[in-house]
Amino acid sequence: MSSPNDDTTVDAQKAERGSENTPNPKRWTILWVLAVVQFIIFLDATIVNVALPSIRDDLEMSNAMLTWVVNGYLLAAGGLLLMGGRLGDVIGRRKVFVAGALMFGVASVVAATSTSAEVLLGARVLQGVAEALAAPAALGIIALTFADPKELQKAFGIWGGLSGLGSVAGVLLGGVLVDLISWRWIFWINVPLAIIPAVLVFGLVAESKMQGKISDGPLSALLVTGGTVSLVHGILQIAEHGLVSGATLTPLLVGLALLAAFVMLQARSSTPLLPLSFLQDGVRAAGYVGLGLLNAATAGMFFLLVLYMQALLGYSPLQNGLAWVPYCIVFMIGIQQAIKRMPTVGVRGVMVTGLCVAAVGMALLASRPFGDGFWEGLLPGMILVGLGGGVTFPAAQTAALTNLTMQDAGLGSGIVTTLGQLGQAIGLATLTAIALGVGTNGAFDESTIGSSMWVSTGILVVAAVSAALVLRGNRADAGKVPA
């Protein structure tokens, strides 16, 4: 049963959202304010890669400890995103977004001023927790703010595009900051970009949350959070220990067992934390698959190409960052084309086209000897992957967030961001294991990078075929709206 306060909050959100005839006059401002935090979250996920050698030398970290600068963030965010999304539904999305954004800013200050490896790793974990709160809450607010289908589709396109652009820009900006100033500025830059939106959102967004209560919430939360954290931890062990080692299999099996118990509990509950019917929507499923697999393929590519340029081509961090400028440009072109074409072509056509273009680019990277250098060996493939990724992100994001309601906007957003993090973790673990050697301390071998790129190509092809088949006959024209 909903309380009077619940009803008041929901009514306020309905008034804030408006209708197709009376759209919320603040809707585009809300989108851009929230998108700033989303951008820095994805920026932070990749900007640290270029800075890792400088961080290691400055804080005297071992290589094993250095990996946790990335893994600690992924573990906290990937394990808590689904729960963070549901907290927004239950407690209030504005409250949870503000808490997450402020926490991200504080964690960034701690990371920027850290004087030891332990302090930095703790700050990275806190940043991951902050993402788990802010990202799904913000996306849920966007899903409820736009009433007109055409505008909602454009908003999702901008949101998804900025998410992908943040990942790409992280490599570029990281190189500039590390080379010209200090690695600490990759964290300082987050502070105003997190705190200012947290303050502005109070005057822009009415509170919103679901009606009613969730009777099995605490047990469900414990199972899904513990299961996801354990699963992500197991995935992150693959590159170091291999798939069949106890260090990998134990957390993987524990995670799967906890998640299986979670699913059984949801199936029996009359008020589940995650209604299983929510996962049966074919359009959303296609979006989940597209986003997860695209993240898996490109996360490994980013890491390996950055390493290749610095370790084997001898690029400085600044040169490494500048090498990604063409990628950023074509990625933006892809976003613009996706937003322009979706109302007439539909999500299915745009998403499948983008994935196919990205797959061709990845195959081009895989088939060219990496000894050819940047201009001949890397740039042509990078341009196609960037263009295809830019086209795919907005379309897949739109599909994944189809038909969200007041009851499940945070949950749906949490699923999207969780799958994105899992895709990134799996891609990094698998592709770096292939390129660098599973469970060994062998030297970086450029001859194996091509093998990793072929695996990424296969991942993108599977994503394209899956999207085409799932959406065929299942609202195949999903995303088409009157011009």
Tab-separated table of C-alpha atoms in Angstrom:
chain	number	residue	atom	x	y	z
A	1	MET	CA	0.000	0.000	0.000
A	2	SER	CA	1.249	3.481	-0.740
A	3	SER	CA	1.458	6.158	1.885
A	4	PRO	CA	0.131	9.717	1.484
A	5	ASN	CA	3.692	10.873	1.060
A	6	ASP	CA	4.141	8.387	-1.770
A	7	ASP	CA	1.061	9.748	-3.521
A	8	THR	CA	2.202	13.340	-3.107
A	9	THR	CA	5.609	12.506	-4.530
A	10	VAL	CA	4.157	10.659	-7.496
A	11	ASP	CA	1.678	13.470	-8.193
A	12	ALA	CA	4.526	15.987	-8.105
A	13	GLN	CA	6.487	13.914	-10.581
A	14	LYS	CA	3.489	13.620	-12.881
A	15	ALA	CA	3.083	17.371	-12.806
A	16	GLU	CA	6.781	17.830	-13.483
A	17	ARG	CA	6.681	15.405	-16.371
A	18	GLY	CA	3.608	16.926	-18.002
A	19	SER	CA	1.977	15.336	-21.019
A	20	GLU	CA	2.430	15.271	-24.750
A	21	ASN	CA	0.353	18.451	-24.966
A	22	THR	CA	2.031	20.195	-22.022
A	23	PRO	CA	5.659	19.045	-21.975
A	24	ASN	CA	7.883	19.857	-19.040
A	25	PRO	CA	9.537	23.183	-19.944
A	26	LYS	CA	12.666	22.187	-18.004
A	27	ARG	CA	13.083	18.817	-19.684
A	28	TRP	CA	16.129	19.608	-21.839
A	29	THR	CA	17.866	21.449	-19.024
A	30	ILE	CA	17.255	18.444	-16.783
A	31	LEU	CA	18.741	16.158	-19.424
A	32	TRP	CA	21.959	18.139	-19.780
A	33	VAL	CA	22.428	18.663	-16.039
A	34	LEU	CA	22.076	14.949	-15.328
A	35	ALA	CA	24.128	14.041	-18.394
A	36	VAL	CA	27.156	15.874	-16.967
A	37	VAL	CA	27.397	13.318	-14.150
A	38	GLN	CA	26.806	10.452	-16.560
A	39	PHE	CA	29.572	11.775	-18.793
A	40	ILE	CA	32.169	11.970	-16.001
A	41	ILE	CA	31.227	8.492	-14.758
A	42	PHE	CA	32.060	6.995	-18.143
A	43	LEU	CA	35.007	9.369	-18.521
A	44	ASP	CA	36.417	8.128	-15.224
A	45	ALA	CA	36.158	4.517	-16.355
A	46	THR	CA	38.799	5.029	-19.085
A	47	ILE	CA	40.732	8.176	-18.164
A	48	VAL	CA	42.652	6.258	-15.493
A	49	ASN	CA	44.139	3.800	-18.026
A	50	VAL	CA	46.590	6.311	-19.495
A	51	ALA	CA	47.597	7.467	-15.995
A	52	LEU	CA	48.379	4.024	-14.570
A	53	PRO	CA	52.154	4.099	-15.191
A	54	SER	CA	52.439	7.531	-13.538
A	55	ILE	CA	50.282	6.435	-10.578
A	56	ARG	CA	52.416	3.311	-10.114
A	57	ASP	CA	55.649	5.274	-10.038
A	58	ASP	CA	54.374	8.081	-7.805
A	59	LEU	CA	52.698	5.889	-5.170
A	60	GLU	CA	55.219	3.030	-5.490
A	61	MET	CA	52.585	0.435	-6.319
A	62	SER	CA	53.253	-3.092	-7.486
A	63	ASN	CA	51.783	-4.215	-10.802
A	64	ALA	CA	49.390	-6.542	-8.978
A	65	MET	CA	48.127	-3.689	-6.786
A	66	LEU	CA	47.900	-1.363	-9.789
A	67	THR	CA	45.262	-3.534	-11.447
A	68	TRP	CA	42.946	-2.805	-8.517
A	69	VAL	CA	42.877	0.882	-9.415
A	70	VAL	CA	40.602	-0.316	-12.223
A	71	ASN	CA	39.211	-3.505	-10.705
A	72	GLY	CA	38.174	-1.941	-7.381
A	73	TYR	CA	35.993	0.529	-9.248
A	74	LEU	CA	34.477	-2.135	-11.495
A	75	LEU	CA	33.797	-4.463	-8.565
A	76	ALA	CA	31.945	-1.849	-6.509
A	77	ALA	CA	29.978	-0.390	-9.409
A	78	GLY	CA	29.150	-3.660	-11.144
A	79	GLY	CA	28.064	-5.315	-7.923
A	80	LEU	CA	25.833	-2.517	-6.639
A	81	LEU	CA	24.253	-0.940	-9.725
A	82	LEU	CA	21.110	-3.063	-9.719
A	83	MET	CA	20.537	-2.414	-6.030
A	84	GLY	CA	21.295	1.272	-6.534
A	85	GLY	CA	18.624	1.491	-9.198
A	86	ARG	CA	16.030	-0.116	-6.958
A	87	LEU	CA	16.979	2.162	-4.059
A	88	GLY	CA	16.104	5.094	-6.290
A	89	ASP	CA	12.685	3.585	-6.975
A	90	VAL	CA	11.988	3.005	-3.276
A	91	ILE	CA	13.669	5.944	-1.515
A	92	GLY	CA	13.370	8.562	-4.247
A	93	ARG	CA	15.383	9.013	-7.421
A	94	ARG	CA	16.348	12.625	-6.779
A	95	LYS	CA	17.617	11.838	-3.275
A	96	VAL	CA	19.674	8.885	-4.487
A	97	PHE	CA	21.089	10.806	-7.460
A	98	VAL	CA	22.195	13.704	-5.266
A	99	ALA	CA	23.769	11.327	-2.733
A	100	GLY	CA	25.645	9.491	-5.478
A	101	ALA	CA	26.851	12.641	-7.241
A	102	LEU	CA	28.111	14.219	-4.008
A	103	MET	CA	29.796	10.948	-3.019
A	104	PHE	CA	31.505	10.823	-6.422
A	105	GLY	CA	32.828	14.350	-5.910
A	106	VAL	CA	34.123	13.583	-2.409
A	107	ALA	CA	35.733	10.324	-3.561
A	108	SER	CA	37.437	12.200	-6.398
A	109	VAL	CA	38.938	14.681	-3.899
A	110	VAL	CA	40.276	11.785	-1.820
A	111	ALA	CA	41.747	10.132	-4.928
A	112	ALA	CA	43.350	13.377	-6.122
A	113	THR	CA	45.010	14.010	-2.755
A	114	SER	CA	45.942	10.411	-1.932
A	115	THR	CA	49.455	9.853	-0.627
A	116	SER	CA	49.380	6.062	-0.527
A	117	ALA	CA	48.136	3.205	-2.646
A	118	GLU	CA	45.658	2.136	0.037
A	119	VAL	CA	43.972	5.550	0.138
A	120	LEU	CA	43.704	5.693	-3.654
A	121	LEU	CA	42.196	2.197	-3.861
A	122	GLY	CA	39.667	3.062	-1.165
A	123	ALA	CA	38.688	6.196	-3.082
A	124	ARG	CA	38.221	4.182	-6.282
A	125	VAL	CA	35.895	1.758	-4.505
A	126	LEU	CA	33.908	4.715	-3.157
A	127	GLN	CA	33.661	6.119	-6.687
A	128	GLY	CA	32.207	2.798	-7.816
A	129	VAL	CA	29.594	2.895	-5.055
A	130	ALA	CA	28.745	6.468	-6.058
A	131	GLU	CA	28.203	5.407	-9.670
A	132	ALA	CA	25.898	2.624	-8.508
A	133	LEU	CA	23.709	5.277	-6.845
A	134	ALA	CA	23.863	8.172	-9.314
A	135	ALA	CA	23.811	6.518	-12.743
A	136	PRO	CA	20.561	4.488	-12.579
A	137	ALA	CA	18.755	7.221	-10.623
A	138	ALA	CA	19.644	9.824	-13.248
A	139	LEU	CA	18.609	7.597	-16.124
A	140	GLY	CA	15.332	6.781	-14.368
A	141	ILE	CA	14.587	10.495	-14.003
A	142	ILE	CA	15.181	11.030	-17.721
A	143	ALA	CA	12.886	8.132	-18.616
A	144	LEU	CA	10.075	9.768	-16.626
A	145	THR	CA	10.685	13.376	-17.671
A	146	PHE	CA	9.949	13.158	-21.404
A	147	ALA	CA	6.347	12.382	-22.359
A	148	ASP	CA	6.561	12.772	-26.136
A	149	PRO	CA	7.919	9.561	-27.760
A	150	LYS	CA	9.983	11.409	-30.342
A	151	GLU	CA	11.591	13.631	-27.728
A	152	LEU	CA	12.150	10.699	-25.384
A	153	GLN	CA	13.922	8.845	-28.160
A	154	LYS	CA	16.130	11.858	-28.839
A	155	ALA	CA	16.876	12.193	-25.111
A	156	PHE	CA	17.876	8.521	-24.885
A	157	GLY	CA	20.014	8.987	-27.983
A	158	ILE	CA	21.859	11.939	-26.451
A	159	TRP	CA	22.232	10.071	-23.151
A	160	GLY	CA	23.594	6.915	-24.739
A	161	GLY	CA	25.867	8.883	-27.029
A	162	LEU	CA	27.363	10.864	-24.152
A	163	SER	CA	27.981	7.636	-22.249
A	164	GLY	CA	30.035	6.249	-25.091
A	165	LEU	CA	31.706	9.574	-25.774
A	166	GLY	CA	32.767	9.804	-22.133
A	167	SER	CA	34.593	6.498	-22.462
A	168	VAL	CA	36.410	7.665	-25.583
A	169	ALA	CA	37.155	11.154	-24.268
A	170	GLY	CA	38.698	9.610	-21.161
A	171	VAL	CA	41.619	8.298	-23.190
A	172	LEU	CA	42.151	11.653	-24.911
A	173	LEU	CA	41.780	13.821	-21.807
A	174	GLY	CA	43.832	11.435	-19.695
A	175	GLY	CA	46.788	11.807	-22.034
A	176	VAL	CA	46.583	15.597	-22.011
A	177	LEU	CA	46.292	15.913	-18.221
A	178	VAL	CA	48.957	13.350	-17.347
A	179	ASP	CA	51.505	14.728	-19.814
A	180	LEU	CA	50.944	18.450	-19.242
A	181	ILE	CA	49.939	18.654	-15.552
A	182	SER	CA	49.696	15.595	-13.270
A	183	TRP	CA	47.830	12.318	-12.971
A	184	ARG	CA	46.003	13.803	-9.979
A	185	TRP	CA	44.039	16.076	-12.297
A	186	ILE	CA	42.197	13.119	-13.810
A	187	PHE	CA	40.362	13.094	-10.462
A	188	TRP	CA	40.273	16.846	-9.726
A	189	ILE	CA	38.353	17.431	-12.958
A	190	ASN	CA	35.467	15.341	-11.603
A	191	VAL	CA	34.822	17.483	-8.542
A	192	PRO	CA	32.941	20.485	-9.996
A	193	LEU	CA	31.300	18.317	-12.657
A	194	ALA	CA	29.778	16.136	-9.920
A	195	ILE	CA	28.879	18.703	-7.266
A	196	ILE	CA	27.323	21.414	-9.472
A	197	PRO	CA	24.663	19.095	-11.008
A	198	ALA	CA	23.883	17.721	-7.534
A	199	VAL	CA	23.035	21.253	-6.410
A	200	LEU	CA	21.164	22.293	-9.558
A	201	VAL	CA	18.934	19.235	-9.633
A	202	PHE	CA	16.983	20.410	-6.566
A	203	GLY	CA	15.517	23.311	-8.514
A	204	LEU	CA	14.822	21.290	-11.632
A	205	VAL	CA	13.496	17.857	-10.686
A	206	ALA	CA	10.550	16.864	-8.519
A	207	GLU	CA	11.050	13.784	-6.364
A	208	SER	CA	9.716	10.508	-7.772
A	209	LYS	CA	9.479	6.993	-6.385
A	210	MET	CA	7.389	3.879	-6.753
A	211	GLN	CA	4.111	3.292	-4.941
A	212	GLY	CA	3.795	0.483	-2.435
A	213	LYS	CA	6.359	-1.504	-0.507
A	214	ILE	CA	8.674	-4.424	-1.248
A	215	SER	CA	8.240	-7.066	1.453
A	216	ASP	CA	11.254	-9.220	0.526
A	217	GLY	CA	13.513	-6.259	-0.259
A	218	PRO	CA	16.305	-6.846	2.321
A	219	LEU	CA	16.854	-10.531	1.497
A	220	SER	CA	16.616	-9.889	-2.243
A	221	ALA	CA	19.060	-7.009	-1.941
A	222	LEU	CA	21.526	-9.195	-0.045
A	223	LEU	CA	21.324	-11.995	-2.607
A	224	VAL	CA	21.579	-9.857	-5.747
A	225	THR	CA	24.334	-7.613	-4.381
A	226	GLY	CA	26.401	-10.485	-2.985
A	227	GLY	CA	25.892	-12.542	-6.131
A	228	THR	CA	26.816	-9.746	-8.517
A	229	VAL	CA	29.873	-8.668	-6.516
A	230	SER	CA	31.116	-12.254	-6.336
A	231	LEU	CA	30.477	-12.810	-10.050
A	232	VAL	CA	32.300	-9.624	-11.079
A	233	HIS	CA	35.193	-10.521	-8.764
A	234	GLY	CA	35.478	-13.928	-10.399
A	235	ILE	CA	35.450	-12.397	-13.879
A	236	LEU	CA	38.237	-10.013	-12.910
A	237	GLN	CA	40.429	-12.958	-11.809
A	238	ILE	CA	40.401	-14.600	-15.244
A	239	ALA	CA	43.221	-12.513	-16.729
A	240	GLU	CA	45.560	-13.158	-13.774
A	241	HIS	CA	44.733	-16.723	-12.728
A	242	GLY	CA	42.965	-18.331	-15.695
A	243	LEU	CA	39.444	-19.691	-15.951
A	244	VAL	CA	39.964	-23.067	-14.267
A	245	SER	CA	41.830	-21.916	-11.153
A	246	GLY	CA	40.254	-21.940	-7.704
A	247	ALA	CA	40.755	-18.171	-7.399
A	248	THR	CA	38.449	-17.733	-10.386
A	249	LEU	CA	35.977	-20.606	-10.104
A	250	THR	CA	35.142	-20.136	-6.412
A	251	PRO	CA	33.747	-16.579	-6.688
A	252	LEU	CA	32.106	-17.416	-10.012
A	253	LEU	CA	30.246	-20.408	-8.576
A	254	VAL	CA	29.300	-18.565	-5.381
A	255	GLY	CA	28.023	-15.656	-7.436
A	256	LEU	CA	25.953	-17.888	-9.707
A	257	ALA	CA	24.492	-19.731	-6.697
A	258	LEU	CA	23.466	-16.496	-4.985
A	259	LEU	CA	21.927	-15.136	-8.178
A	260	ALA	CA	20.046	-18.403	-8.723
A	261	ALA	CA	18.639	-18.116	-5.195
A	262	PHE	CA	17.666	-14.518	-5.980
A	263	VAL	CA	15.779	-15.584	-9.114
A	264	MET	CA	13.898	-18.315	-7.214
A	265	LEU	CA	12.921	-15.824	-4.523
A	266	GLN	CA	11.618	-13.365	-7.124
A	267	ALA	CA	9.577	-16.099	-8.796
A	268	ARG	CA	7.806	-16.971	-5.513
A	269	SER	CA	7.336	-13.454	-4.160
A	270	SER	CA	4.140	-11.454	-4.575
A	271	THR	CA	6.152	-8.218	-4.238
A	272	PRO	CA	9.513	-9.008	-5.853
A	273	LEU	CA	12.463	-6.678	-5.981
A	274	LEU	CA	12.894	-7.639	-9.655
A	275	PRO	CA	9.697	-8.906	-11.317
A	276	LEU	CA	10.852	-11.607	-13.723
A	277	SER	CA	8.276	-10.447	-16.266
A	278	PHE	CA	10.295	-7.254	-16.530
A	279	LEU	CA	13.046	-9.189	-18.338
A	280	GLN	CA	10.673	-10.707	-20.922
A	281	ASP	CA	10.302	-7.618	-23.103
A	282	GLY	CA	11.992	-8.448	-26.409
A	283	VAL	CA	12.914	-4.883	-27.341
A	284	ARG	CA	14.571	-4.262	-23.975
A	285	ALA	CA	16.363	-7.620	-24.222
A	286	ALA	CA	17.846	-6.610	-27.587
A	287	GLY	CA	19.073	-3.380	-26.021
A	288	TYR	CA	20.625	-5.256	-23.094
A	289	VAL	CA	22.481	-7.608	-25.433
A	290	GLY	CA	23.626	-4.797	-27.720
A	291	LEU	CA	24.987	-2.619	-24.911
A	292	GLY	CA	26.613	-5.478	-23.010
A	293	LEU	CA	28.392	-6.960	-26.026
A	294	LEU	CA	29.423	-3.591	-27.464
A	295	ASN	CA	30.994	-2.697	-24.117
A	296	ALA	CA	32.750	-6.064	-23.979
A	297	ALA	CA	34.268	-5.643	-27.420
A	298	THR	CA	35.339	-2.008	-27.103
A	299	ALA	CA	36.611	-2.138	-23.493
A	300	GLY	CA	39.290	-4.632	-24.455
A	301	MET	CA	40.102	-2.646	-27.585
A	302	PHE	CA	40.630	0.598	-25.636
A	303	PHE	CA	42.947	-1.052	-23.122
A	304	LEU	CA	45.006	-2.968	-25.666
A	305	LEU	CA	45.439	-0.115	-28.144
A	306	VAL	CA	46.449	2.310	-25.393
A	307	LEU	CA	49.010	-0.224	-24.165
A	308	TYR	CA	50.238	-0.899	-27.698
A	309	MET	CA	50.720	2.797	-28.491
A	310	GLN	CA	52.643	3.512	-25.296
A	311	ALA	CA	54.618	0.281	-24.894
A	312	LEU	CA	55.470	-0.580	-28.498
A	313	LEU	CA	55.029	2.584	-30.551
A	314	GLY	CA	56.694	4.670	-27.832
A	315	TYR	CA	53.909	7.261	-27.636
A	316	SER	CA	53.827	9.678	-24.726
A	317	PRO	CA	50.518	9.998	-22.830
A	318	LEU	CA	49.776	13.183	-24.806
A	319	GLN	CA	50.499	11.537	-28.150
A	320	ASN	CA	48.398	8.574	-27.093
A	321	GLY	CA	45.476	10.836	-26.262
A	322	LEU	CA	45.759	12.798	-29.513
A	323	ALA	CA	45.731	9.556	-31.489
A	324	TRP	CA	42.110	9.088	-30.405
A	325	VAL	CA	40.898	12.431	-31.802
A	326	PRO	CA	39.722	10.899	-35.135
A	327	TYR	CA	37.843	8.233	-33.180
A	328	CYS	CA	36.088	10.913	-31.102
A	329	ILE	CA	35.104	12.876	-34.207
A	330	VAL	CA	33.538	9.945	-36.049
A	331	PHE	CA	31.883	8.761	-32.833
A	332	MET	CA	30.078	12.104	-32.581
A	333	ILE	CA	29.042	11.837	-36.228
A	334	GLY	CA	27.631	8.389	-35.493
A	335	ILE	CA	25.600	9.715	-32.555
A	336	GLN	CA	24.131	12.486	-34.678
A	337	GLN	CA	23.186	10.078	-37.459
A	338	ALA	CA	21.563	7.651	-35.013
A	339	ILE	CA	19.424	10.370	-33.434
A	340	LYS	CA	18.451	11.638	-36.885
A	341	ARG	CA	17.574	8.230	-38.353
A	342	MET	CA	15.829	6.449	-35.458
A	343	PRO	CA	12.428	8.186	-35.834
A	344	THR	CA	12.099	6.917	-39.415
A	345	VAL	CA	14.334	3.827	-39.627
A	346	GLY	CA	13.621	2.518	-36.136
A	347	VAL	CA	15.856	1.177	-33.394
A	348	ARG	CA	16.355	-2.181	-35.062
A	349	GLY	CA	17.726	-0.821	-38.329
A	350	VAL	CA	19.999	1.717	-36.656
A	351	MET	CA	21.374	-0.675	-34.041
A	352	VAL	CA	22.082	-3.538	-36.452
A	353	THR	CA	23.744	-1.162	-38.924
A	354	GLY	CA	25.960	0.338	-36.216
A	355	LEU	CA	27.042	-3.050	-34.904
A	356	CYS	CA	27.886	-4.273	-38.407
A	357	VAL	CA	29.996	-1.184	-39.155
A	358	ALA	CA	31.831	-1.620	-35.839
A	359	ALA	CA	32.415	-5.312	-36.622
A	360	VAL	CA	33.952	-4.445	-39.995
A	361	GLY	CA	36.244	-1.942	-38.294
A	362	MET	CA	37.282	-4.469	-35.660
A	363	ALA	CA	37.968	-7.062	-38.370
A	364	LEU	CA	40.129	-4.506	-40.147
A	365	LEU	CA	42.127	-4.014	-36.935
A	366	ALA	CA	42.473	-7.766	-36.531
A	367	SER	CA	43.600	-8.444	-40.102
A	368	ARG	CA	46.310	-5.774	-40.304
A	369	PRO	CA	49.762	-6.429	-38.822
A	370	PHE	CA	50.230	-4.213	-35.787
A	371	GLY	CA	53.815	-3.662	-36.830
A	372	ASP	CA	52.480	-1.308	-39.539
A	373	GLY	CA	52.102	1.415	-36.904
A	374	PHE	CA	49.278	3.899	-36.379
A	375	TRP	CA	48.333	5.407	-39.737
A	376	GLU	CA	48.169	2.210	-41.763
A	377	GLY	CA	47.678	-0.411	-39.078
A	378	LEU	CA	45.271	1.240	-36.620
A	379	LEU	CA	43.515	4.360	-37.927
A	380	PRO	CA	41.248	2.834	-40.634
A	381	GLY	CA	39.816	0.260	-38.239
A	382	MET	CA	39.522	2.742	-35.369
A	383	ILE	CA	37.475	5.101	-37.558
A	384	LEU	CA	34.960	2.380	-38.465
A	385	VAL	CA	34.693	1.113	-34.883
A	386	GLY	CA	34.151	4.675	-33.686
A	387	LEU	CA	31.477	5.393	-36.274
A	388	GLY	CA	29.676	2.108	-35.628
A	389	GLY	CA	29.861	2.538	-31.869
A	390	GLY	CA	28.466	6.057	-32.117
A	391	VAL	CA	25.519	4.791	-34.147
A	392	THR	CA	24.907	1.805	-31.853
A	393	PHE	CA	24.997	3.405	-28.390
A	394	PRO	CA	21.924	5.675	-28.723
A	395	ALA	CA	19.853	2.993	-30.431
A	396	ALA	CA	20.728	0.258	-27.945
A	397	GLN	CA	20.123	2.640	-25.024
A	398	THR	CA	16.701	3.517	-26.434
A	399	ALA	CA	15.754	-0.142	-26.841
A	400	ALA	CA	16.962	-1.057	-23.349
A	401	LEU	CA	14.844	1.688	-21.743
A	402	THR	CA	11.627	1.048	-23.666
A	403	ASN	CA	8.337	1.307	-21.737
A	404	LEU	CA	9.723	2.117	-18.281
A	405	THR	CA	7.094	3.213	-15.742
A	406	MET	CA	7.055	5.084	-12.435
A	407	GLN	CA	7.382	1.728	-10.655
A	408	ASP	CA	10.471	0.443	-12.430
A	409	ALA	CA	12.411	3.345	-13.969
A	410	GLY	CA	15.285	2.979	-11.511
A	411	LEU	CA	15.312	-0.803	-11.776
A	412	GLY	CA	15.401	-0.682	-15.574
A	413	SER	CA	18.203	1.847	-15.525
A	414	GLY	CA	20.110	-0.252	-12.982
A	415	ILE	CA	19.879	-3.302	-15.238
A	416	VAL	CA	21.222	-1.311	-18.190
A	417	THR	CA	24.203	0.056	-16.294
A	418	THR	CA	24.903	-3.289	-14.585
A	419	LEU	CA	25.060	-5.110	-17.911
A	420	GLY	CA	27.319	-2.376	-19.260
A	421	GLN	CA	29.749	-2.860	-16.365
A	422	LEU	CA	29.602	-6.649	-16.637
A	423	GLY	CA	30.265	-6.396	-20.364
A	424	GLN	CA	33.252	-4.175	-19.705
A	425	ALA	CA	34.632	-6.487	-17.013
A	426	ILE	CA	34.208	-9.610	-19.136
A	427	GLY	CA	35.691	-7.932	-22.203
A	428	LEU	CA	38.733	-6.672	-20.315
A	429	ALA	CA	39.331	-10.016	-18.639
A	430	THR	CA	38.923	-12.112	-21.772
A	431	LEU	CA	40.653	-9.952	-24.358
A	432	THR	CA	43.617	-8.968	-22.199
A	433	ALA	CA	44.054	-12.628	-21.231
A	434	ILE	CA	44.306	-13.531	-24.920
A	435	ALA	CA	46.702	-10.692	-25.759
A	436	LEU	CA	48.895	-10.743	-22.652
A	437	GLY	CA	48.806	-14.392	-21.679
A	438	VAL	CA	46.534	-16.005	-19.099
A	439	GLY	CA	48.118	-16.424	-15.683
A	440	THR	CA	51.657	-15.567	-16.832
A	441	ASN	CA	54.058	-12.693	-16.484
A	442	GLY	CA	55.187	-12.909	-20.067
A	443	ALA	CA	56.120	-9.906	-22.153
A	444	PHE	CA	53.520	-8.059	-24.155
A	445	ASP	CA	53.304	-9.806	-27.521
A	446	GLU	CA	51.893	-7.718	-30.366
A	447	SER	CA	51.261	-10.827	-32.450
A	448	THR	CA	48.427	-11.808	-30.114
A	449	ILE	CA	46.626	-8.453	-30.274
A	450	GLY	CA	45.193	-9.463	-33.630
A	451	SER	CA	43.713	-12.586	-32.035
A	452	SER	CA	42.004	-10.437	-29.414
A	453	MET	CA	40.588	-8.178	-32.125
A	454	TRP	CA	39.174	-11.211	-33.948
A	455	VAL	CA	37.401	-12.243	-30.755
A	456	SER	CA	36.010	-8.704	-30.475
A	457	THR	CA	34.832	-8.951	-34.084
A	458	GLY	CA	32.966	-12.151	-33.271
A	459	ILE	CA	31.345	-10.502	-30.239
A	460	LEU	CA	30.048	-7.629	-32.393
A	461	VAL	CA	28.733	-10.018	-35.062
A	462	VAL	CA	26.857	-11.993	-32.393
A	463	ALA	CA	25.397	-8.731	-31.089
A	464	ALA	CA	24.234	-7.672	-34.556
A	465	VAL	CA	22.642	-11.040	-35.358
A	466	SER	CA	20.974	-11.213	-31.938
A	467	ALA	CA	19.485	-7.739	-32.296
A	468	ALA	CA	18.186	-8.500	-35.777
A	469	LEU	CA	16.580	-11.798	-34.727
A	470	VAL	CA	15.133	-10.659	-31.386
A	471	LEU	CA	13.547	-7.530	-32.821
A	472	ARG	CA	12.259	-9.266	-35.951
A	473	GLY	CA	8.533	-9.749	-35.512
A	474	ASN	CA	8.713	-8.347	-31.982
A	475	ARG	CA	7.836	-4.704	-32.536
A	476	ALA	CA	10.380	-4.778	-35.345
A	477	ASP	CA	9.692	-1.143	-36.018
A	478	ALA	CA	10.463	-0.286	-32.377
A	479	GLY	CA	11.556	3.274	-32.145
A	480	LYS	CA	9.714	4.544	-35.194
A	481	VAL	CA	7.620	7.574	-34.402
A	482	PRO	CA	5.757	10.034	-36.616
A	483	ALA	CA	8.054	12.590	-38.172
